[in-house]
mmCIF file of C-alpha atoms in Angstrom:
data_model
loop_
_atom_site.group_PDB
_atom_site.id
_atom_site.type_symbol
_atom_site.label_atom_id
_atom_site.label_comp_id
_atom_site.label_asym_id
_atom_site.label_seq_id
_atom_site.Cartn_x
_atom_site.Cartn_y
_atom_site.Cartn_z
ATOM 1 C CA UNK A 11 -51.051 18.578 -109.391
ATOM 2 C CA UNK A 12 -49.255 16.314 -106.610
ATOM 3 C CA UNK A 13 -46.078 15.785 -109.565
ATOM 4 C CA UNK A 14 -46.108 19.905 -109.969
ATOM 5 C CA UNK A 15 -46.282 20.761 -106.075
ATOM 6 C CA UNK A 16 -43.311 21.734 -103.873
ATOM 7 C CA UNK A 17 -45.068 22.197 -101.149
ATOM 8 C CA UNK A 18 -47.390 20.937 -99.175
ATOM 9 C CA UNK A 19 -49.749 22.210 -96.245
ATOM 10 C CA UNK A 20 -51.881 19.865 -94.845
ATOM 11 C CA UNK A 21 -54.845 21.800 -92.694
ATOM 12 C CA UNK A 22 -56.563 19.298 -90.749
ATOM 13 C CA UNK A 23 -59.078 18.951 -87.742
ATOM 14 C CA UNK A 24 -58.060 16.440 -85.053
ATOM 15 C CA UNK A 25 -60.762 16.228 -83.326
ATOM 16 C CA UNK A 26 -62.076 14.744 -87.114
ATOM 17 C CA UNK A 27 -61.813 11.253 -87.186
ATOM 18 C CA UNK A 28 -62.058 11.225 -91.116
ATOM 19 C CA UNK A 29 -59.648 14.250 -91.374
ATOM 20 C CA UNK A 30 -57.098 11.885 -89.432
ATOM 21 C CA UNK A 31 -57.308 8.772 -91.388
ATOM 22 C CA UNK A 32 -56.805 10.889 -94.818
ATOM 23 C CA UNK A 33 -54.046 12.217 -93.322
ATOM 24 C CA UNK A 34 -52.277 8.647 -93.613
ATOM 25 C CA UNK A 35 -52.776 8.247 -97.634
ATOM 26 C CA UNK A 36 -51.876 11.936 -97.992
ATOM 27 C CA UNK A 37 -48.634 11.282 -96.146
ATOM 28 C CA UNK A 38 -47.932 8.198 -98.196
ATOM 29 C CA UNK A 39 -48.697 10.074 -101.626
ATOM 30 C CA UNK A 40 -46.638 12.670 -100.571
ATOM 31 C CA UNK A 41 -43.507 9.714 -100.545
ATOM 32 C CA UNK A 42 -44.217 8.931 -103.653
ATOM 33 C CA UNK A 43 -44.207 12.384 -105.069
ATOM 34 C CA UNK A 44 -40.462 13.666 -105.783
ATOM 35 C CA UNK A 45 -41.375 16.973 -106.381
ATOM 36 C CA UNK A 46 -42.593 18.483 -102.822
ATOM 37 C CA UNK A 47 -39.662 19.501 -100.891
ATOM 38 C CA UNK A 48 -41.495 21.621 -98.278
ATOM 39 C CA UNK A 49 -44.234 19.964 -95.251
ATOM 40 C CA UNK A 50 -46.248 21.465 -92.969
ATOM 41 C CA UNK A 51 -48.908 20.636 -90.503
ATOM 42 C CA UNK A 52 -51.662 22.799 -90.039
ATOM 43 C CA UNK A 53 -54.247 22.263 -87.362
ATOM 44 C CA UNK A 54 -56.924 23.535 -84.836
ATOM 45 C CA UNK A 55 -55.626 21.492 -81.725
ATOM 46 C CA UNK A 56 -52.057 21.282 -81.230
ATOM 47 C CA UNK A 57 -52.572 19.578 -77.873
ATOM 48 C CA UNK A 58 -53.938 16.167 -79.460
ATOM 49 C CA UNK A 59 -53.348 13.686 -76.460
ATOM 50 C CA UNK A 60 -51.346 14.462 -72.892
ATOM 51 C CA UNK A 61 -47.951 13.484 -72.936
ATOM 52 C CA UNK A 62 -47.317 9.778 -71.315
ATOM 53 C CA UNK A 63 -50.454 8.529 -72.071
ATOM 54 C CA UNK A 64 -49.208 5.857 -74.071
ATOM 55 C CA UNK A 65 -52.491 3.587 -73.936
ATOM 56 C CA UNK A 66 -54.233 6.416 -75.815
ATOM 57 C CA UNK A 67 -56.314 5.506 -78.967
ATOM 58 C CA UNK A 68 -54.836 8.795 -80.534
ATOM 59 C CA UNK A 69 -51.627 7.877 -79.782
ATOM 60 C CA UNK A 70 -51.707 4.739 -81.595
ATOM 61 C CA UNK A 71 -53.447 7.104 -84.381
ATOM 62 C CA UNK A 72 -50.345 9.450 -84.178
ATOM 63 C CA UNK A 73 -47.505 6.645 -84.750
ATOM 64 C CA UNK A 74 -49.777 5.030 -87.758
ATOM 65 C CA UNK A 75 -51.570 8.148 -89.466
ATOM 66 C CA UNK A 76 -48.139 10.182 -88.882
ATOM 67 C CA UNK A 77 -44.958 8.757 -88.028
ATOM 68 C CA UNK A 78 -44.751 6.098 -89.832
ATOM 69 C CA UNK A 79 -45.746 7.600 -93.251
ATOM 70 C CA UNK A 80 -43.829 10.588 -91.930
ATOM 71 C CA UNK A 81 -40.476 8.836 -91.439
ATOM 72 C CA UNK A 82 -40.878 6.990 -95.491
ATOM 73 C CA UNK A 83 -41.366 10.839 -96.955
ATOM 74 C CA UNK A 84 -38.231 12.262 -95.389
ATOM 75 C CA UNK A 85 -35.940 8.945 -96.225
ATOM 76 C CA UNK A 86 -36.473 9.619 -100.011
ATOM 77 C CA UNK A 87 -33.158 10.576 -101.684
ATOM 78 C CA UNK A 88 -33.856 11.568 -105.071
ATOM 79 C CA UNK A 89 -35.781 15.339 -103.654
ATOM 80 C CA UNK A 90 -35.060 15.592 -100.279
ATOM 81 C CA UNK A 91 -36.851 17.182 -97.824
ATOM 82 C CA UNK A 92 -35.684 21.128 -97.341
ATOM 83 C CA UNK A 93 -38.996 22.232 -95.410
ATOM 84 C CA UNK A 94 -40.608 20.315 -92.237
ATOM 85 C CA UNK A 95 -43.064 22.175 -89.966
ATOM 86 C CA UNK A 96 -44.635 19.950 -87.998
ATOM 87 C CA UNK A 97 -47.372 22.954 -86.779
ATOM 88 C CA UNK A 98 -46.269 23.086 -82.867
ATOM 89 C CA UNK A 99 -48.156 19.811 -82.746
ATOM 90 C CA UNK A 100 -46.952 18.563 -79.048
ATOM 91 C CA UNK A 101 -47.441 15.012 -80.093
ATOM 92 C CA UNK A 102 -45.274 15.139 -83.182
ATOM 93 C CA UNK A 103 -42.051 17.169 -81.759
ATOM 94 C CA UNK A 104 -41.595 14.027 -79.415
ATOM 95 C CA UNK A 105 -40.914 12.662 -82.464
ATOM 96 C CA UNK A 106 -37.826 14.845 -83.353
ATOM 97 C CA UNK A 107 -35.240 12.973 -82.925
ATOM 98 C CA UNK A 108 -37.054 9.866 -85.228
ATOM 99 C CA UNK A 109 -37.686 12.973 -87.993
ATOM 100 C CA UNK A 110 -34.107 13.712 -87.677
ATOM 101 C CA UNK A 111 -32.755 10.200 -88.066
ATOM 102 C CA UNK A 112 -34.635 9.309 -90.866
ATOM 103 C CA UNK A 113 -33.533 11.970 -93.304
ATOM 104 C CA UNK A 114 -31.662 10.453 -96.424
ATOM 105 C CA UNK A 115 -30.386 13.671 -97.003
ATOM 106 C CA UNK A 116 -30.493 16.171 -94.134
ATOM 107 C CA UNK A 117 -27.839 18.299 -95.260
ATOM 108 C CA UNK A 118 -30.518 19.699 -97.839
ATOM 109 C CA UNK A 119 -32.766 20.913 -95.173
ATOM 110 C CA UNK A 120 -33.462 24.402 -94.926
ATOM 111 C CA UNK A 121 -36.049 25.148 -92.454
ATOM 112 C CA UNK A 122 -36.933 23.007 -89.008
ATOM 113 C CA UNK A 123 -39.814 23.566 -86.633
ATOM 114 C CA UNK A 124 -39.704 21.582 -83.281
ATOM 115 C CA UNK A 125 -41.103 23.767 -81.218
ATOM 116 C CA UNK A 126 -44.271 23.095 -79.401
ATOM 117 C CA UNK A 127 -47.760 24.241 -77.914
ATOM 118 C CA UNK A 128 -48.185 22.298 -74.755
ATOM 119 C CA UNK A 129 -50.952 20.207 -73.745
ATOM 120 C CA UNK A 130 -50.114 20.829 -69.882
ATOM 121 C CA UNK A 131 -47.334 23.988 -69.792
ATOM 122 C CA UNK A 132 -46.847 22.948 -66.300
ATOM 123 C CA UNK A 133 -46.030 19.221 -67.021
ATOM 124 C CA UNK A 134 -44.746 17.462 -69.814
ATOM 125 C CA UNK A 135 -41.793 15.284 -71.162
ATOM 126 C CA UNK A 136 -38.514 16.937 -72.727
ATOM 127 C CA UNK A 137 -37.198 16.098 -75.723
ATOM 128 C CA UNK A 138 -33.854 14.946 -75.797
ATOM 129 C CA UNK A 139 -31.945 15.240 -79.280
ATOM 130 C CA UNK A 140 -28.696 13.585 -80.241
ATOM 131 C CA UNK A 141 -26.766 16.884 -81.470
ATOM 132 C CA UNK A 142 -25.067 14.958 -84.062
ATOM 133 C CA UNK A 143 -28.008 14.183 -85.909
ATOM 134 C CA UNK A 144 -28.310 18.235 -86.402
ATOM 135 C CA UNK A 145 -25.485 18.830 -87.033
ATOM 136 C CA UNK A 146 -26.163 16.947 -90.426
ATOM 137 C CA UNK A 147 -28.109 19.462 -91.251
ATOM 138 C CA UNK A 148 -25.487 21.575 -93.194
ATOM 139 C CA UNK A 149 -27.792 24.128 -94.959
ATOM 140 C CA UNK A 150 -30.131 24.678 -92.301
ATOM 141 C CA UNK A 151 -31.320 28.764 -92.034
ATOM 142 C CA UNK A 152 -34.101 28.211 -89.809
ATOM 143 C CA UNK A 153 -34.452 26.371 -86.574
ATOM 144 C CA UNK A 154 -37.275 26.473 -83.578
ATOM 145 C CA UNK A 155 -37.022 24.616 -80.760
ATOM 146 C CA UNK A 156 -38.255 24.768 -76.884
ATOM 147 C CA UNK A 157 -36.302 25.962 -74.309
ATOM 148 C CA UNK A 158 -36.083 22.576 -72.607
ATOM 149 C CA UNK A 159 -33.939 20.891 -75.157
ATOM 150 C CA UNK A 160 -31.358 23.696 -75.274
ATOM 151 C CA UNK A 161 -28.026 22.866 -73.326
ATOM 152 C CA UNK A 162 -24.781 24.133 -73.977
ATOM 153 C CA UNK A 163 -23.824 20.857 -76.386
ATOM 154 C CA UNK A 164 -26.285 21.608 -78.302
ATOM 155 C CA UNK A 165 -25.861 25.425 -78.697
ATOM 156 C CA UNK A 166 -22.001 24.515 -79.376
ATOM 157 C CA UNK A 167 -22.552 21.876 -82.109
ATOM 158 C CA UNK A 168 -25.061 24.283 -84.004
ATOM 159 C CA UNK A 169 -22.360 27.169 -84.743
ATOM 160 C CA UNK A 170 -21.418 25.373 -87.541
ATOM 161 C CA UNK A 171 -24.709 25.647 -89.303
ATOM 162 C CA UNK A 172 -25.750 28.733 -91.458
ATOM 163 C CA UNK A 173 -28.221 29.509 -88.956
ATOM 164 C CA UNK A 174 -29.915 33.088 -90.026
ATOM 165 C CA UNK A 175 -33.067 32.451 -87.673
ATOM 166 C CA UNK A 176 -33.779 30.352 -84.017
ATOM 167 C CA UNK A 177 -36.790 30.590 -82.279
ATOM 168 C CA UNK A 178 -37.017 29.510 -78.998
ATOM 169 C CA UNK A 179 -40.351 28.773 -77.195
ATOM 170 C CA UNK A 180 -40.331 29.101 -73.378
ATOM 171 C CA UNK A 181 -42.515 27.123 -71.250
ATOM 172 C CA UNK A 182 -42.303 25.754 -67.620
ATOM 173 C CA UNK A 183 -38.737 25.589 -65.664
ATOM 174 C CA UNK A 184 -37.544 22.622 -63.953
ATOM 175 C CA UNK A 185 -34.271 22.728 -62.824
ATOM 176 C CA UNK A 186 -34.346 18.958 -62.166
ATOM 177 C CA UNK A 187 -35.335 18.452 -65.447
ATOM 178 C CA UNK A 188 -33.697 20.656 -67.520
ATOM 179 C CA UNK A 189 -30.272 22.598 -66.104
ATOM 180 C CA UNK A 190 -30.698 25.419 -68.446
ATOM 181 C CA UNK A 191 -28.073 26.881 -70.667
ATOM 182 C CA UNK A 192 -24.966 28.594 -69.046
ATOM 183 C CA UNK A 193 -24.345 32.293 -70.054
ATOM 184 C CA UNK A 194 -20.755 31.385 -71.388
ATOM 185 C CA UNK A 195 -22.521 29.120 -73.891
ATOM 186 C CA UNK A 196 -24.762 32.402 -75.033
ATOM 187 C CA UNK A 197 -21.974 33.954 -75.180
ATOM 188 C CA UNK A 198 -19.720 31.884 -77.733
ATOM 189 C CA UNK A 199 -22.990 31.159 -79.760
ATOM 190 C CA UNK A 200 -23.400 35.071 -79.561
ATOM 191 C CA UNK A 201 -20.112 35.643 -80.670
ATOM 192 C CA UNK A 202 -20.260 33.253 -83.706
ATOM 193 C CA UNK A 203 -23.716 34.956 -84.731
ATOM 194 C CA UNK A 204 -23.456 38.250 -84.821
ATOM 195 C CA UNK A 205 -26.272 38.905 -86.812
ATOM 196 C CA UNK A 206 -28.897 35.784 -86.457
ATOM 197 C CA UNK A 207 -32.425 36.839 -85.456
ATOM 198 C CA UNK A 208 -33.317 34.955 -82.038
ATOM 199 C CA UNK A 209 -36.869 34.968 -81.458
ATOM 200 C CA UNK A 210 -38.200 34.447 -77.565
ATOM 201 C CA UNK A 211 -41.492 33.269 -76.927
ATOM 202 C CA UNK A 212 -43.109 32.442 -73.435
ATOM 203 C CA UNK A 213 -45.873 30.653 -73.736
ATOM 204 C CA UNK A 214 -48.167 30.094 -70.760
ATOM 205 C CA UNK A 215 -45.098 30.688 -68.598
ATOM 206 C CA UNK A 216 -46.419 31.537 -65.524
ATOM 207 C CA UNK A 217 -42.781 30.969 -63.525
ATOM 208 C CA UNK A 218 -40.605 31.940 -66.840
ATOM 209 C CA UNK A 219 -42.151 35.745 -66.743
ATOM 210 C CA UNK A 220 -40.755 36.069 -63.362
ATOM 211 C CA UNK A 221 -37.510 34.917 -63.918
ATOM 212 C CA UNK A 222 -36.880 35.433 -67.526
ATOM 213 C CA UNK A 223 -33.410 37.447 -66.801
ATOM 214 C CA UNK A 224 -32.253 35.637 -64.013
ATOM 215 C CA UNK A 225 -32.901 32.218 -65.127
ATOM 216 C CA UNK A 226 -33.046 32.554 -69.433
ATOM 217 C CA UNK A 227 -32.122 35.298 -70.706
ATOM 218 C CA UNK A 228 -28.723 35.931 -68.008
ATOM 219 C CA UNK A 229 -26.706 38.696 -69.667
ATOM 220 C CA UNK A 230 -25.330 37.474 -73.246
ATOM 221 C CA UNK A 231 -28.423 35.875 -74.938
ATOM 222 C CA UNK A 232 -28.764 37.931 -78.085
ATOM 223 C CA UNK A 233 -32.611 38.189 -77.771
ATOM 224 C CA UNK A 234 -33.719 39.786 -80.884
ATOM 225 C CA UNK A 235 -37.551 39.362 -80.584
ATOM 226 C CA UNK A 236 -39.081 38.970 -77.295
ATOM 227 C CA UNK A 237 -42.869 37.289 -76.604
ATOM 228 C CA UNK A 238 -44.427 37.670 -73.564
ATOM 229 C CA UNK A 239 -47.562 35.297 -74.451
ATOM 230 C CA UNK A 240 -50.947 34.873 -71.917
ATOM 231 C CA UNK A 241 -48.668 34.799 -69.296
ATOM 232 C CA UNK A 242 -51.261 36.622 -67.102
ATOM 233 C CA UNK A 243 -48.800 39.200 -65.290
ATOM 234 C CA UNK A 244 -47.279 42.166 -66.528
ATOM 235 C CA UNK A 245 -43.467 42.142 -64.982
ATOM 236 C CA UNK A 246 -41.315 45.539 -64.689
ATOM 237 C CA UNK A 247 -38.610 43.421 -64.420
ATOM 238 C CA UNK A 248 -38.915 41.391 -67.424
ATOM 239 C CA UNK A 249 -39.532 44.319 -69.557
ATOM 240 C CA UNK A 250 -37.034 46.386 -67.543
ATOM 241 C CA UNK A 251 -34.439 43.316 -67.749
ATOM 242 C CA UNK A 252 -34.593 42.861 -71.131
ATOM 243 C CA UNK A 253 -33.778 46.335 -72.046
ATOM 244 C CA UNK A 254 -30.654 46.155 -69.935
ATOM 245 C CA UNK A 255 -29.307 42.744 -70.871
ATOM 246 C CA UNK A 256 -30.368 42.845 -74.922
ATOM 247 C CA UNK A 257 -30.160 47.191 -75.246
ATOM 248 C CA UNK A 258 -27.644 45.995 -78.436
ATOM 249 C CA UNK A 259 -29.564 43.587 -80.062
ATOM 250 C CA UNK A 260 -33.716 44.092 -79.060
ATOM 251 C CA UNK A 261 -35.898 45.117 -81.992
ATOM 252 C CA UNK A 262 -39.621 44.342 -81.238
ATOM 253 C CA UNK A 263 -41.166 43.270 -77.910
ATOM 254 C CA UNK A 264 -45.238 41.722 -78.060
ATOM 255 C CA UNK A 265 -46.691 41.494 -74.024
ATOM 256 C CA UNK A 266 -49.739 40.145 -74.682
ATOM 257 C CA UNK A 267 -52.852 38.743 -72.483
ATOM 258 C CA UNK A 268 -56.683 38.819 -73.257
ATOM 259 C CA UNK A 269 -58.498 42.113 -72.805
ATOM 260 C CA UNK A 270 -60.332 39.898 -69.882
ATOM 261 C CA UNK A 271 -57.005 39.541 -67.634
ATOM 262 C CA UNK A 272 -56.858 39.753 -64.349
ATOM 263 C CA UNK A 273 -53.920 38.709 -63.662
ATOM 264 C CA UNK A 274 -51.531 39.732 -60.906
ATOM 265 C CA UNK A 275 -48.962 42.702 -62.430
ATOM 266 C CA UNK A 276 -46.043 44.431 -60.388
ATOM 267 C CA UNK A 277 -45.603 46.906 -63.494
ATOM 268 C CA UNK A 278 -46.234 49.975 -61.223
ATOM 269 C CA UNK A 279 -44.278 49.167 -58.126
ATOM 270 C CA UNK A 280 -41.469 50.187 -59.871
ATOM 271 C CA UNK A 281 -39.605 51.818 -57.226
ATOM 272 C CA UNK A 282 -37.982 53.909 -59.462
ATOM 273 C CA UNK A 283 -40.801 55.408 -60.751
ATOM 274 C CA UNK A 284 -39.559 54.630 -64.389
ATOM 275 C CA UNK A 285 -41.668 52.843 -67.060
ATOM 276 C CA UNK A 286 -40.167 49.800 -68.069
ATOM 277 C CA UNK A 287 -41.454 50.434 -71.822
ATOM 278 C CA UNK A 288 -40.238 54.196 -71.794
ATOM 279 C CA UNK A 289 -36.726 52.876 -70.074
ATOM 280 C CA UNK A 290 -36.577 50.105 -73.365
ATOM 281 C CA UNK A 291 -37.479 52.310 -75.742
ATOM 282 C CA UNK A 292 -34.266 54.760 -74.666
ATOM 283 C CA UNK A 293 -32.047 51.713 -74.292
ATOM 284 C CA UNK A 294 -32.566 49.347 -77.198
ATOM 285 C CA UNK A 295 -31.228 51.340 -80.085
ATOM 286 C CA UNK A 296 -32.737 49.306 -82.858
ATOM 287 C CA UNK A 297 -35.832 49.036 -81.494
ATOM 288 C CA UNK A 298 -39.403 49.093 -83.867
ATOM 289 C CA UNK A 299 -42.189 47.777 -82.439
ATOM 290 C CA UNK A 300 -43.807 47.591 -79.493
ATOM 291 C CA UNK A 301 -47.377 45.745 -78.978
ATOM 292 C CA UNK A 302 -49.264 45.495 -75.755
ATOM 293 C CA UNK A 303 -52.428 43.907 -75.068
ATOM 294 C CA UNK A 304 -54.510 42.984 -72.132
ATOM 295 C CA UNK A 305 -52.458 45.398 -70.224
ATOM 296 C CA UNK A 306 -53.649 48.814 -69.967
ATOM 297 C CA UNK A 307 -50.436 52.002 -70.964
ATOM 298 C CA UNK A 308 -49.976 54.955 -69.553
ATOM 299 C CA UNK A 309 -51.004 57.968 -72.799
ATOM 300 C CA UNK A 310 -47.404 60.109 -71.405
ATOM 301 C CA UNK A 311 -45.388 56.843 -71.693
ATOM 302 C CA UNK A 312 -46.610 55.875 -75.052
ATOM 303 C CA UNK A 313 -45.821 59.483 -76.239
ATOM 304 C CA UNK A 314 -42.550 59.230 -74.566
ATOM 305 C CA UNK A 315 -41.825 55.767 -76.560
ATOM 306 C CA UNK A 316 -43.140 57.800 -79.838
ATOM 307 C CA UNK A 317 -40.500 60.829 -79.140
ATOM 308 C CA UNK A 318 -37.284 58.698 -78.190
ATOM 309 C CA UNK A 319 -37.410 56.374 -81.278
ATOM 310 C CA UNK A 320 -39.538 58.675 -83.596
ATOM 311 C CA UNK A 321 -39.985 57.244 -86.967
ATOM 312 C CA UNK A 322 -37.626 54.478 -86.065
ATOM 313 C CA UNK A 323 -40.724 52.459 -84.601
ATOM 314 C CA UNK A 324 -42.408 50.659 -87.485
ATOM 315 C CA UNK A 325 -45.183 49.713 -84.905
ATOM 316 C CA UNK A 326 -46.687 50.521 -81.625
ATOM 317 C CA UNK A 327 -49.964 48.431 -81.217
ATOM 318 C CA UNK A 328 -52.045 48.647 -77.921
ATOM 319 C CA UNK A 329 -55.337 48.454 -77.288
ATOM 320 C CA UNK A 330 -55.901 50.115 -73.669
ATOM 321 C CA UNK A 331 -55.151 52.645 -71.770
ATOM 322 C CA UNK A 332 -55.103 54.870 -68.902
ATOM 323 C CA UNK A 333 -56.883 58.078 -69.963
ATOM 324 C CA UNK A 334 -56.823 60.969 -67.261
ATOM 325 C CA UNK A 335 -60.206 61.345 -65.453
ATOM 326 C CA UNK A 336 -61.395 58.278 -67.685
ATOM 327 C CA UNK A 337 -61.747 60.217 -70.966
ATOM 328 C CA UNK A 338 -59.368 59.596 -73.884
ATOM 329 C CA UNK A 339 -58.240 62.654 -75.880
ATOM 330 C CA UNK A 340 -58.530 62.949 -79.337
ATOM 331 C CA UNK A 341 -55.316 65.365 -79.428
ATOM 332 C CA UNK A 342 -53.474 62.150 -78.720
ATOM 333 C CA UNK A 343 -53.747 60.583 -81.980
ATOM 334 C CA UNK A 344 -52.382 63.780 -83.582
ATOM 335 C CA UNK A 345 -49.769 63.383 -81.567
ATOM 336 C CA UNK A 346 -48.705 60.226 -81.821
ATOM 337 C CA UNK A 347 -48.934 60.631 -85.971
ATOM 338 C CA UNK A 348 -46.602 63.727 -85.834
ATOM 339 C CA UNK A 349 -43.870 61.633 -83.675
ATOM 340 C CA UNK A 350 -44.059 58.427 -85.499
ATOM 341 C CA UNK A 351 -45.168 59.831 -89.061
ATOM 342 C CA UNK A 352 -48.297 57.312 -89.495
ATOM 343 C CA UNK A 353 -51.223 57.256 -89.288
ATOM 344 C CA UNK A 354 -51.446 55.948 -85.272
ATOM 345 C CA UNK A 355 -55.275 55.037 -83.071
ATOM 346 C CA UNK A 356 -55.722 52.732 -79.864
ATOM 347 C CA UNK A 357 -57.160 49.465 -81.669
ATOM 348 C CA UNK A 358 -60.870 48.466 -80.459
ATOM 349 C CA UNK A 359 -61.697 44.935 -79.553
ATOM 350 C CA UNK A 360 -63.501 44.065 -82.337
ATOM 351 C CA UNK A 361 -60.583 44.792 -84.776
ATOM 352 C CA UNK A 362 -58.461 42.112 -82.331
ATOM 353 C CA UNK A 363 -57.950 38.450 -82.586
ATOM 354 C CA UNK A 364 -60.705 36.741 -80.679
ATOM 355 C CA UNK A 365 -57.976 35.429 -78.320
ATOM 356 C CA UNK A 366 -57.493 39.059 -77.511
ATOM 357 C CA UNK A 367 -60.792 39.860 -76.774
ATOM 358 C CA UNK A 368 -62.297 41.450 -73.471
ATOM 359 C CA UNK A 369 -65.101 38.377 -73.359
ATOM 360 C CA UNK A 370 -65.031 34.592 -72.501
ATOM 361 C CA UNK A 371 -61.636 33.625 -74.576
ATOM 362 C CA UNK A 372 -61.410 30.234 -75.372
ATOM 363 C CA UNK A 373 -57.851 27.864 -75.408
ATOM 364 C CA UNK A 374 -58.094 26.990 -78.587
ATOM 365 C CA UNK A 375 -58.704 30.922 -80.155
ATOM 366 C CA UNK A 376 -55.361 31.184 -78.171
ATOM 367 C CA UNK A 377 -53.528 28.266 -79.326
ATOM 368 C CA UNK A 378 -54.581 29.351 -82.958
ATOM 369 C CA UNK A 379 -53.203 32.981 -81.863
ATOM 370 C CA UNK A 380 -50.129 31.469 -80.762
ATOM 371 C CA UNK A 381 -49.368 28.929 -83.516
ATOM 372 C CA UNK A 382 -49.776 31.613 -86.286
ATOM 373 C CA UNK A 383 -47.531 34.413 -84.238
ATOM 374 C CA UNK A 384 -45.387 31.243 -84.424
ATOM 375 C CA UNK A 385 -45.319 30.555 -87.982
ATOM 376 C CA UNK A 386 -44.873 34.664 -88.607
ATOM 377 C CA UNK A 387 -41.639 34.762 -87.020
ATOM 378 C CA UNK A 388 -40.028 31.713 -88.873
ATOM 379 C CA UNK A 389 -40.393 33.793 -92.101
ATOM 380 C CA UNK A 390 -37.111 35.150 -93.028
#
């Protein structure tokens, strides 16, 4: 099978001793094996060790179960690698730059994951990446990185890939650490691509939700796919930013927390008694899907979305909200199917991820949410 494969998943438990040591001879196969092009990581815990704990047993695990064997499958010349995912695996993205380097042939890759699930969103090391080492990568469609190792070098040396998709994973902001990325920079890369798909995701961002206009987004980032991810507070003026700065270019918007939050929101202070969702849904032309969870909507809002985009939205996914007097009303439904022209109900808990449900949630059932929203939005 190994000399007819082209790709190859590996789903793995690291918490499994025995799962990580096969991972080594698998790895080493996979060298020897011309035919696979395409690698990805699969796992249940993509926060293996903290960051900077280099005395770690499982960090000595990672350089000889991983890197090593990692490093001698993407230096092969005759197939070269067009595929690496390395799963949001913290641990492994530090490796990047060592991936990157060790390519025989990275002009033949096609798709790139370095994006990350953090151990600790709060602290953690950035990855620094030598931008001529991607801009090797001549046929690369399909990039994901986190925010942190953005800069405006490396935005400008990536125009001259054939970028169709970048994903870019948000999670804490240090401005000692990382400046950011100017908004003339967004706006040059902006003007190059014209019509890439640019997928933001906050992740555990606490601080980001509060300043993602002022501080990421600015006015010419051509946010194409915004995630607002267990960030525990529902911000009007994220949502209500958003529609302003990206009204050309936003298509589908996920703010999502566990049924159970109970977190702070400023979502109805909105002084001018507008709904941030209702004022998107008028201002972002192309929009088509909306899905909120852990954050109750108002049932005139949602119809207001369902009339101002009509049959236009391919989506709108909640899963509570604010009946009058308490008691939901069954005319709503109707409603909503005769503006949208599908079948439309307010999804129960049960029908939900577990990480979305209204009981004890677990990190990992979010993690696992996170990584596979992850891996949906790198499909072209």
């Amino acid at each position: 099978m190994s000399n007819l494969a082209k790709e190859l998943v590996i789903v793995f438990d690291f918490h499994n001793v025995f799962h990580i040591q096969k991972i080594r001879g698998l790895l080493y196969k996979a060298a020897r094996c011309d035919n696979i092009r395409a690698l990805r990581f699969q796992t249940n815990n993509v926060g293996l060790v903290a960051p900077g704990n280099t005395h770690s047993e499982l960090l000595v695990a990672i350089e000889q179960c991983f890197v090593e064997p990692l490093k001698m499958f993407l230096s092969r010349k005759n197939q070269p690698c067009q595929t690496l995912d390395l799963g949001a695996i913290e641990a492994l993205t530090y490796y990047g730059h060592d991936f990157l380097k060790a390519m025989a042939k990275p002009q033949e890759l096609l798709q790139l994951t370095l994006a990350s699930i953090k151990y600790d969103p709060n602290h953690y090391p950035i990855l620094e990446l030598d931008t001529t080492l991607l801009q090797k990568c001549a046929s690369l469609q399909v990039l994901s990185l986190d925010y942190d190792t953005l800069s405006d070098e490396l935005l400008h040396t990536i125009q001259v890939l054939p970028l169709r998709k970048l994903l870019i994973v948000v999670h804490g902001l240090d401005r000692d650490e990382h400046a950011g990325v100017s908004d003339a920079a967004w706006a040059n890369f902006s003007m190059h691509f014209t019509n890439i798909e640019l997928v933001l995701t906050l992740v555990y961002a606490y601080e980001a939700v509060e300043l993602l206009v002022s501080r990421i987004v600015g006015d010419h980032m051509p946010v194409t796919h915004i995630r607002i991810l267990f960030c525990e507070f529902m911000s009007h003026e994220a949502v209500d930013g958003m529609s302003i700065a990206n009204s050309d270019t936003l298509r589908s918007i996920y703010y999502i927390d566990s049924g159970n939050n109970r977190g702070h929101s400023n979502y109805l202070s909105n002084i001018r008694g507008q709904d941030a969702f209702v004022m998107l849904a008028w201002r972002c032309k192309q929009l088509e899907e909306i899905v909120v969870h852990g954050h109750p909507m108002d049932p005139h809002n949602l119809l207001g979305i369902a009339r101002l985009r009509s049959r236009q939205l391919r989506r709108v996914e909640v899963s509570q909200i604010n009946w009058p007097n308490g008691e939901p009303q069954y005319a709503f439904n109707d409603e909503m199917y005769k503006l949208l022209g599908q079948r439309w109900t307010l999804l129960k808990y049960d029908q939900l991820p577990a990480a979305l449900g209204d009981g004890p949630v677990y990190c990992e059932e979010r993690d696992k949410f996170v990584y596979e929203l992850l891996r949906r939005d790198l499909t072209l």
